[in-house]
Short mmCIF file of C-alpha atoms in Angstrom, two decimals:
data_model
loop_
_atom_site.label_atom_id
_atom_site.label_comp_id
_atom_site.label_asym_id
_atom_site.label_seq_id
_atom_site.Cartn_x
_atom_site.Cartn_y
_atom_site.Cartn_z
CA MET A 1 -10.12 15.42 37.03
CA LYS A 2 -10.71 16.80 33.54
CA ASN A 3 -12.34 14.43 31.06
CA ILE A 4 -12.75 14.37 27.30
CA ASN A 5 -15.61 12.89 25.28
CA GLN A 6 -13.65 11.64 22.27
CA THR A 7 -10.09 10.90 21.20
CA VAL A 8 -7.50 13.64 20.75
CA GLY A 9 -4.26 13.27 18.81
CA LEU A 10 -2.97 11.20 15.92
CA GLY A 11 -5.99 9.91 13.99
CA GLY A 12 -8.37 11.11 16.71
CA VAL A 13 -11.74 12.84 16.39
CA ASN A 14 -10.10 16.04 17.68
CA ASP A 15 -13.23 17.89 18.73
CA PRO A 16 -12.13 21.48 19.52
CA GLN A 17 -13.48 21.35 23.10
CA ASP A 18 -11.60 18.11 23.82
CA VAL A 19 -8.45 19.46 22.16
CA SER A 20 -8.56 22.57 24.37
CA ILE A 21 -8.79 20.40 27.51
CA ILE A 22 -5.78 18.33 26.46
CA GLN A 23 -3.80 21.44 25.53
CA ALA A 24 -4.51 22.95 28.97
CA LEU A 25 -3.39 19.75 30.71
CA LEU A 26 -0.23 19.60 28.56
CA GLN A 27 0.55 23.19 29.56
CA GLN A 28 0.27 22.21 33.22
CA GLN A 29 2.67 19.33 32.53
CA GLY A 30 5.34 21.63 31.09
CA ALA A 31 4.40 22.48 27.49
CA LYS A 32 4.45 26.21 28.26
CA ASN A 33 4.52 27.37 24.61
CA LEU A 34 1.51 25.31 23.56
CA LYS A 35 -1.51 27.48 22.78
CA ILE A 36 -4.92 26.58 24.13
CA ASP A 37 -6.92 27.21 20.95
CA GLY A 38 -8.78 23.95 20.31
CA ILE A 39 -6.88 23.38 17.05
CA TYR A 40 -5.14 20.04 16.74
CA GLY A 41 -1.82 20.53 14.96
CA PRO A 42 1.76 19.25 14.83
CA ASN A 43 2.81 20.90 18.10
CA THR A 44 -0.12 19.43 20.01
CA LEU A 45 0.84 16.01 18.64
CA LYS A 46 4.49 16.58 19.56
CA ALA A 47 3.51 17.60 23.09
CA ILE A 48 1.38 14.47 23.53
CA LYS A 49 4.19 12.18 22.36
CA GLU A 50 6.81 13.99 24.46
CA PHE A 51 4.60 13.59 27.51
CA GLN A 52 3.92 9.91 26.77
CA LYS A 53 7.66 9.18 26.63
CA GLN A 54 7.70 9.58 30.42
CA PHE A 55 5.60 6.46 31.00
CA LEU A 56 5.06 4.62 27.67
CA THR A 57 7.65 2.54 25.81
CA HIS A 58 5.95 3.26 22.49
CA PRO A 59 4.19 6.65 22.49
CA ASP A 60 1.26 6.56 20.06
CA GLY A 61 0.33 10.24 20.08
CA ILE A 62 -3.31 9.76 21.02
CA VAL A 63 -5.28 10.53 24.20
CA SER A 64 -8.41 8.43 24.77
CA PRO A 65 -11.15 8.88 27.39
CA GLY A 66 -10.47 6.78 30.48
CA LYS A 67 -7.03 5.61 29.33
CA LYS A 68 -3.55 5.93 30.85
CA THR A 69 -2.40 9.08 29.04
CA LEU A 70 -5.41 11.08 30.22
CA GLU A 71 -4.96 9.71 33.74
CA GLN A 72 -1.31 10.80 33.76
CA LEU A 73 -2.19 14.24 32.35
CA ASN A 74 -4.54 14.75 35.28
CA ASN A 75 -1.85 13.70 37.75
CA PRO A 76 -0.64 16.84 39.57
CA THR A 77 2.55 14.99 40.60
CA PRO A 78 4.49 14.09 37.44
CA PRO A 79 6.70 10.98 37.37
CA SER A 80 10.17 11.39 38.87
CA SER A 81 11.62 11.06 35.37
CA ALA A 82 9.52 13.95 34.05
CA ARG A 83 11.25 16.76 32.23
CA PRO A 84 9.98 20.04 30.73
CA LEU A 85 8.21 19.50 27.42
CA SER A 86 10.22 21.40 24.83
CA ILE A 87 7.60 22.59 22.36
CA PRO A 88 8.15 25.58 20.04
CA PRO A 89 5.42 28.22 19.79
CA ASP A 90 2.40 26.95 17.88
CA PRO A 91 2.24 28.00 14.22
CA LEU A 92 -0.55 30.26 13.08
CA PRO A 93 -3.71 28.37 12.12
CA LEU A 94 -5.21 28.73 8.67
CA PRO A 95 -8.68 30.16 8.11
CA PRO A 96 -11.11 27.42 7.02
CA ILE A 97 -11.01 28.40 3.33
CA GLN A 98 -7.90 29.59 1.53
CA PRO A 99 -7.88 31.81 -1.59
CA TRP A 100 -6.90 28.95 -3.91
CA GLN A 101 -9.88 26.93 -2.68
CA ASN A 102 -12.22 29.54 -4.18
CA GLY A 103 -10.36 29.82 -7.47
CA GLY A 104 -8.19 32.68 -6.24
CA ASP A 105 -4.79 33.74 -7.54
CA LYS A 106 -2.48 30.73 -7.75
CA GLN A 107 0.44 32.69 -9.18
CA GLN A 108 1.74 33.89 -5.81
CA GLY A 109 3.54 30.64 -5.10
CA SER A 110 2.35 27.11 -4.53
CA ALA A 111 -0.17 26.16 -1.90
CA ARG A 112 2.65 24.34 -0.12
CA ASP A 113 4.60 27.62 0.09
CA ALA A 114 1.55 29.46 1.36
CA THR A 115 0.89 26.91 4.08
CA ARG A 116 4.41 26.12 5.25
CA GLY A 117 4.40 26.04 9.05
CA ALA A 118 0.61 26.26 9.25
CA VAL A 119 -1.92 23.96 10.85
CA TYR A 120 -4.17 22.43 8.22
CA PRO A 121 -7.88 22.84 8.93
CA GLN A 122 -9.68 19.68 9.92
CA ILE A 123 -11.91 19.21 6.90
CA VAL A 124 -12.42 15.48 7.49
CA THR A 125 -12.75 13.75 10.88
CA ILE A 126 -12.06 10.18 11.88
CA GLU A 127 -15.81 9.84 12.45
CA MET A 128 -16.38 10.52 8.74
CA LEU A 129 -13.78 7.99 7.65
CA ASP A 130 -15.16 5.34 9.99
CA ALA A 131 -18.68 5.98 8.63
CA VAL A 132 -17.69 5.71 4.99
CA ASN A 133 -15.12 2.94 5.48
CA PRO A 134 -15.92 0.76 8.51
CA GLU A 135 -13.48 -1.86 7.16
CA GLY A 136 -10.60 0.50 7.97
CA ARG A 137 -11.61 1.45 11.50
CA ASN A 138 -8.54 1.59 13.79
CA LYS A 139 -6.35 0.70 10.78
CA GLN A 140 -5.88 2.62 7.55
CA ASN A 141 -8.49 5.25 8.47
CA ARG A 142 -6.18 6.52 11.22
CA GLU A 143 -3.21 6.37 8.89
CA ILE A 144 -4.73 8.45 6.11
CA LEU A 145 -6.64 11.06 8.15
CA PRO A 146 -3.84 13.64 8.51
CA TYR A 147 -2.91 13.30 4.84
CA ILE A 148 -6.52 13.62 3.67
CA ASN A 149 -6.78 16.94 5.51
CA LYS A 150 -3.36 18.12 4.35
CA TYR A 151 -3.92 17.47 0.66
CA PHE A 152 -7.58 18.48 0.61
CA SER A 153 -6.28 21.85 1.83
CA ILE A 154 -3.43 22.04 -0.67
CA TYR A 155 -5.46 20.95 -3.71
CA GLY A 156 -8.61 22.84 -2.83
CA ILE A 157 -11.25 20.23 -1.97
CA SER A 158 -13.71 21.89 0.42
CA ASN A 159 -17.20 21.38 -1.06
CA PRO A 160 -19.09 19.06 1.35
CA ARG A 161 -20.81 17.11 -1.44
CA GLU A 162 -17.53 16.60 -3.28
CA ILE A 163 -15.91 15.43 -0.05
CA ALA A 164 -18.70 12.88 0.48
CA HIS A 165 -18.35 11.59 -3.07
CA PHE A 166 -14.56 11.41 -2.90
CA LEU A 167 -14.58 9.49 0.37
CA SER A 168 -17.40 7.10 -0.57
CA GLN A 169 -16.11 6.34 -4.06
CA THR A 170 -12.55 5.81 -2.82
CA ALA A 171 -13.72 3.63 0.07
CA HIS A 172 -15.73 1.49 -2.35
CA GLU A 173 -12.82 1.08 -4.77
CA SER A 174 -10.13 0.14 -2.26
CA GLN A 175 -11.27 0.56 1.38
CA PHE A 176 -8.32 3.02 1.48
CA ARG A 177 -5.83 0.17 1.16
CA ASN A 178 -2.49 1.12 -0.36
CA LYS A 179 -1.22 -1.60 -2.68
CA ALA A 180 0.17 -2.48 -6.10
CA GLU A 181 -1.86 -4.26 -8.74
CA ASP A 182 -1.24 -8.00 -8.40
CA LEU A 183 -1.89 -9.29 -11.96
CA ASP A 184 -1.39 -12.88 -10.78
CA TYR A 185 -4.47 -14.47 -12.38
CA THR A 186 -5.67 -17.90 -13.38
CA ALA A 187 -6.22 -18.46 -17.09
CA LYS A 188 -9.99 -18.00 -16.86
CA ARG A 189 -9.77 -14.96 -14.63
CA MET A 190 -7.33 -13.12 -16.90
CA ARG A 191 -9.58 -13.83 -19.88
CA GLN A 192 -12.58 -12.54 -17.97
CA ILE A 193 -10.86 -9.25 -17.15
CA TYR A 194 -8.76 -8.60 -20.26
CA GLY A 195 -9.88 -10.99 -23.01
CA CYS A 196 -13.10 -9.64 -24.49
CA SER A 197 -14.51 -6.40 -25.79
CA GLY A 198 -16.64 -4.89 -23.05
CA ASN A 199 -14.22 -6.36 -20.50
CA LYS A 200 -16.04 -8.39 -17.84
CA ARG A 201 -19.45 -7.64 -19.36
CA GLY A 202 -18.36 -9.25 -22.62
CA TYR A 203 -17.15 -12.52 -21.09
CA ASP A 204 -19.25 -15.66 -20.52
CA ILE A 205 -17.87 -17.63 -17.60
CA ARG A 206 -19.88 -20.73 -18.56
CA THR A 207 -18.23 -21.07 -21.97
CA ASP A 208 -14.92 -19.42 -21.06
CA ASP A 209 -15.34 -17.29 -24.17
CA CYS A 210 -16.74 -13.97 -25.29
CA LYS A 211 -20.50 -13.48 -25.38
CA PRO A 212 -22.33 -13.09 -28.69
CA GLY A 213 -21.77 -9.55 -29.96
CA HIS A 214 -18.36 -9.35 -28.26
CA LYS A 215 -15.03 -10.42 -29.67
CA ARG A 216 -11.67 -11.57 -28.38
CA ILE A 217 -9.48 -8.47 -28.18
CA ARG A 218 -6.51 -10.45 -26.84
CA PRO A 219 -6.79 -13.92 -28.41
CA MET A 220 -3.33 -14.87 -27.11
CA LEU A 221 -4.88 -15.21 -23.65
CA TRP A 222 -6.52 -18.34 -25.03
CA THR A 223 -3.83 -19.52 -27.46
CA GLU A 224 -0.82 -18.79 -25.20
CA GLU A 225 -2.37 -19.01 -21.77
CA GLN A 226 0.75 -20.55 -20.17
CA LYS A 227 2.71 -17.42 -21.07
CA TYR A 228 0.32 -15.10 -19.20
CA ALA A 229 -1.52 -17.11 -16.51
CA HIS A 230 0.16 -16.59 -13.12
CA ASN A 231 2.80 -14.43 -14.81
CA PRO A 232 2.14 -10.83 -13.67
CA GLU A 233 5.03 -9.31 -15.63
CA ASN A 234 4.04 -10.80 -18.98
CA LEU A 235 0.37 -10.00 -18.44
CA GLY A 236 1.09 -6.42 -17.34
CA ASN A 237 3.24 -5.78 -20.37
CA LEU A 238 0.56 -7.22 -22.65
CA VAL A 239 -2.40 -5.21 -21.36
CA TYR A 240 -0.69 -1.91 -20.45
CA ASN A 241 2.07 -1.46 -23.06
CA ARG A 242 0.32 1.16 -25.18
CA LYS A 243 0.96 4.71 -26.35
CA SER A 244 -2.19 6.13 -24.75
CA LEU A 245 -0.56 5.52 -21.35
CA LYS A 246 2.88 6.64 -22.59
CA ASN A 247 4.05 3.08 -21.97
CA THR A 248 6.24 2.87 -25.07
CA LYS A 249 9.34 0.96 -23.92
CA PRO A 250 9.55 -2.81 -23.35
CA GLY A 251 8.56 -3.52 -19.75
CA ASP A 252 6.71 -0.23 -19.21
CA GLY A 253 3.34 -1.97 -18.93
CA TYR A 254 4.31 -3.93 -15.85
CA LYS A 255 6.56 -1.19 -14.43
CA TYR A 256 3.73 1.36 -14.49
CA ARG A 257 0.93 -0.98 -13.40
CA GLY A 258 -1.62 0.30 -10.90
CA ARG A 259 -0.44 1.46 -7.47
CA GLY A 260 -1.96 3.37 -4.59
CA ILE A 261 -5.40 3.77 -3.05
CA VAL A 262 -7.14 4.56 -6.33
CA GLN A 263 -4.51 3.03 -8.50
CA LEU A 264 -2.33 5.14 -10.79
CA THR A 265 -1.89 3.18 -14.02
CA GLY A 266 0.37 4.18 -16.91
CA LYS A 267 3.55 6.18 -17.22
CA ASP A 268 1.52 9.32 -18.00
CA LYS A 269 -0.03 9.20 -14.51
CA TYR A 270 3.38 8.80 -12.85
CA ILE A 271 4.78 11.73 -14.84
CA ASN A 272 1.85 13.92 -13.79
CA PHE A 273 2.18 12.83 -10.15
CA THR A 274 5.90 13.64 -10.14
CA ASN A 275 5.42 17.10 -11.63
CA THR A 276 2.44 18.05 -9.46
CA HIS A 277 3.95 16.69 -6.24
CA ASN A 278 7.26 18.49 -6.73
CA GLU A 279 5.52 21.77 -7.55
CA ASN A 280 3.56 21.65 -4.30
CA ASN A 281 6.23 20.00 -2.13
CA PRO A 282 9.48 21.85 -2.93
CA ASN A 283 11.20 20.37 0.12
CA ASP A 284 10.39 16.81 -0.91
CA ASN A 285 11.35 16.35 -4.56
CA GLN A 286 10.59 12.82 -5.74
CA ASP A 287 10.74 10.94 -9.03
CA PHE A 288 7.79 8.55 -9.21
CA VAL A 289 8.66 7.78 -12.84
CA LYS A 290 12.11 6.49 -11.94
CA ASN A 291 10.83 4.73 -8.81
CA PRO A 292 7.07 4.04 -9.13
CA ASP A 293 7.05 1.91 -5.96
CA LEU A 294 7.38 5.17 -4.00
CA VAL A 295 3.60 5.50 -4.45
CA ILE A 296 3.05 2.54 -2.14
CA SER A 297 5.93 3.36 0.20
CA SER A 298 3.76 5.57 2.40
CA TYR A 299 0.13 6.53 2.90
CA GLU A 300 1.05 10.16 2.31
CA TYR A 301 2.05 9.56 -1.32
CA ALA A 302 -0.87 7.20 -1.88
CA VAL A 303 -3.36 9.80 -0.60
CA GLU A 304 -1.77 12.65 -2.53
CA GLY A 305 -1.68 10.60 -5.74
CA THR A 306 -5.38 9.80 -5.40
CA ILE A 307 -6.29 13.44 -4.82
CA ILE A 308 -4.14 14.61 -7.76
CA TYR A 309 -5.95 12.08 -9.98
CA TRP A 310 -9.31 13.37 -8.73
CA VAL A 311 -8.66 17.10 -9.14
CA GLY A 312 -7.23 16.48 -12.61
CA LYS A 313 -10.62 15.29 -13.90
CA GLU A 314 -12.73 18.43 -14.27
CA ASP A 315 -15.88 16.58 -15.37
CA LEU A 316 -15.62 14.29 -12.33
CA ARG A 317 -15.29 17.25 -9.95
CA LYS A 318 -18.32 18.99 -11.45
CA ALA A 319 -20.40 15.84 -11.07
CA ALA A 320 -19.17 15.39 -7.49
CA GLN A 321 -20.12 18.93 -6.50
CA ASN A 322 -23.63 18.78 -7.96
CA GLY A 323 -24.56 15.24 -8.97
CA THR A 324 -25.81 11.91 -7.69
CA VAL A 325 -23.76 8.85 -6.81
CA GLY A 326 -24.70 7.30 -10.14
CA GLN A 327 -23.52 10.32 -12.09
CA VAL A 328 -20.20 10.39 -10.24
CA SER A 329 -19.75 6.63 -10.66
CA SER A 330 -20.21 6.91 -14.43
CA LYS A 331 -17.28 9.37 -14.55
CA ILE A 332 -15.09 6.88 -12.69
CA ASN A 333 -15.85 3.56 -14.37
CA GLY A 334 -18.27 4.43 -17.15
CA GLY A 335 -21.16 2.56 -15.55
CA THR A 336 -22.89 1.64 -12.31
CA ILE A 337 -20.69 -1.21 -11.09
CA GLY A 338 -21.09 -1.55 -7.31
CA ILE A 339 -23.70 1.21 -7.18
CA GLU A 340 -25.54 -0.18 -4.15
CA ASP A 341 -22.40 -0.12 -2.03
CA ARG A 342 -21.37 3.32 -3.32
CA VAL A 343 -24.77 4.77 -2.37
CA LYS A 344 -24.65 3.13 1.05
CA ARG A 345 -21.24 4.61 1.83
CA PHE A 346 -22.24 8.05 0.55
CA ASN A 347 -25.37 8.11 2.71
CA ARG A 348 -23.47 7.11 5.86
CA VAL A 349 -21.14 10.10 5.58
CA ALA A 350 -23.64 12.60 4.13
CA SER A 351 -25.30 13.41 7.46
CA LEU A 352 -21.92 14.12 9.06
CA LEU A 353 -21.22 16.68 6.34
CA GLY A 354 -24.64 18.32 6.62
CA ILE A 355 -25.83 17.35 3.14
CA THR A 356 -28.81 15.36 1.89
CA GLN A 357 -28.52 11.67 1.32
CA ASN A 358 -28.55 10.20 -2.16
CA GLY A 359 -31.89 8.56 -2.89
CA SER A 360 -31.26 8.00 -6.59
CA LYS A 361 -28.96 5.45 -8.13
CA ARG A 362 -29.02 7.21 -11.51
#
């Protein structure tokens, strides 16, 4: 009986040696066109699911050590209902680094065009996601893994230190949860977040007013609290209807409130997401401006939107490739909010990426 050390398949660790073992067993079970190359890709996943259909009601696309799928793969006598696994020849794998990842010529077509039909290199493993985001183990970490690798490849994120910063900062901000901004606040809470200059730092919870040296920037949150407390639409339109976000029409503030893993806020962000997505995904044209809830309709769009936001901030990328957690944090929120947790998450994933841990919080 052939064994594997770690999971192979959808959201698995996909160690090349384990992948090769599973590919060889799938070949023996009828997937004649499947290459034994140790590269986990769409055809390996398809072969696993096709095989599982013979004995599982709900194929999950993953092979775990000591579990039923591996046991069946090692069974030389397939079930009576078995049929040949119809798998097309595996696509050609990509080299680890593509030209656009090193600042190469981007005028030869989009990265999506260049990688159509290719297996995306495994830049991030499930082990890394579980280290940086233990809250999402066996949940959203598995969901986002294939999309992290896909869009890291397309948008050129390959620097190990930048990867560690991206994962740790994103995990701190949202634990990779995909959701829309709620905006359903009590009167005191909305004043704390949106009422004073300096935002939360300018608010005194004991007096329910702004601290000395800070002023009320939205006095109506005190004088008309019934209009905005527990009224997400009114509050969203109040705080986000501004030209700097291209929210210029009545209702734009609430319509283009934050959505996603690292939330896209403002019509300008939805316009940029639409344009960038369609350029790199010509077979999947979408209009996130017309339908902003598409961002939270799938983890794929949520992950891509977060990565597009990240790569669009040149100063953030430079800090992430060379700087400390504190320096990267200041580019995200202008301060050191949550710095202890950000450092902890960075250090947990740093060793898996072969980089030094962050000892400084500055």
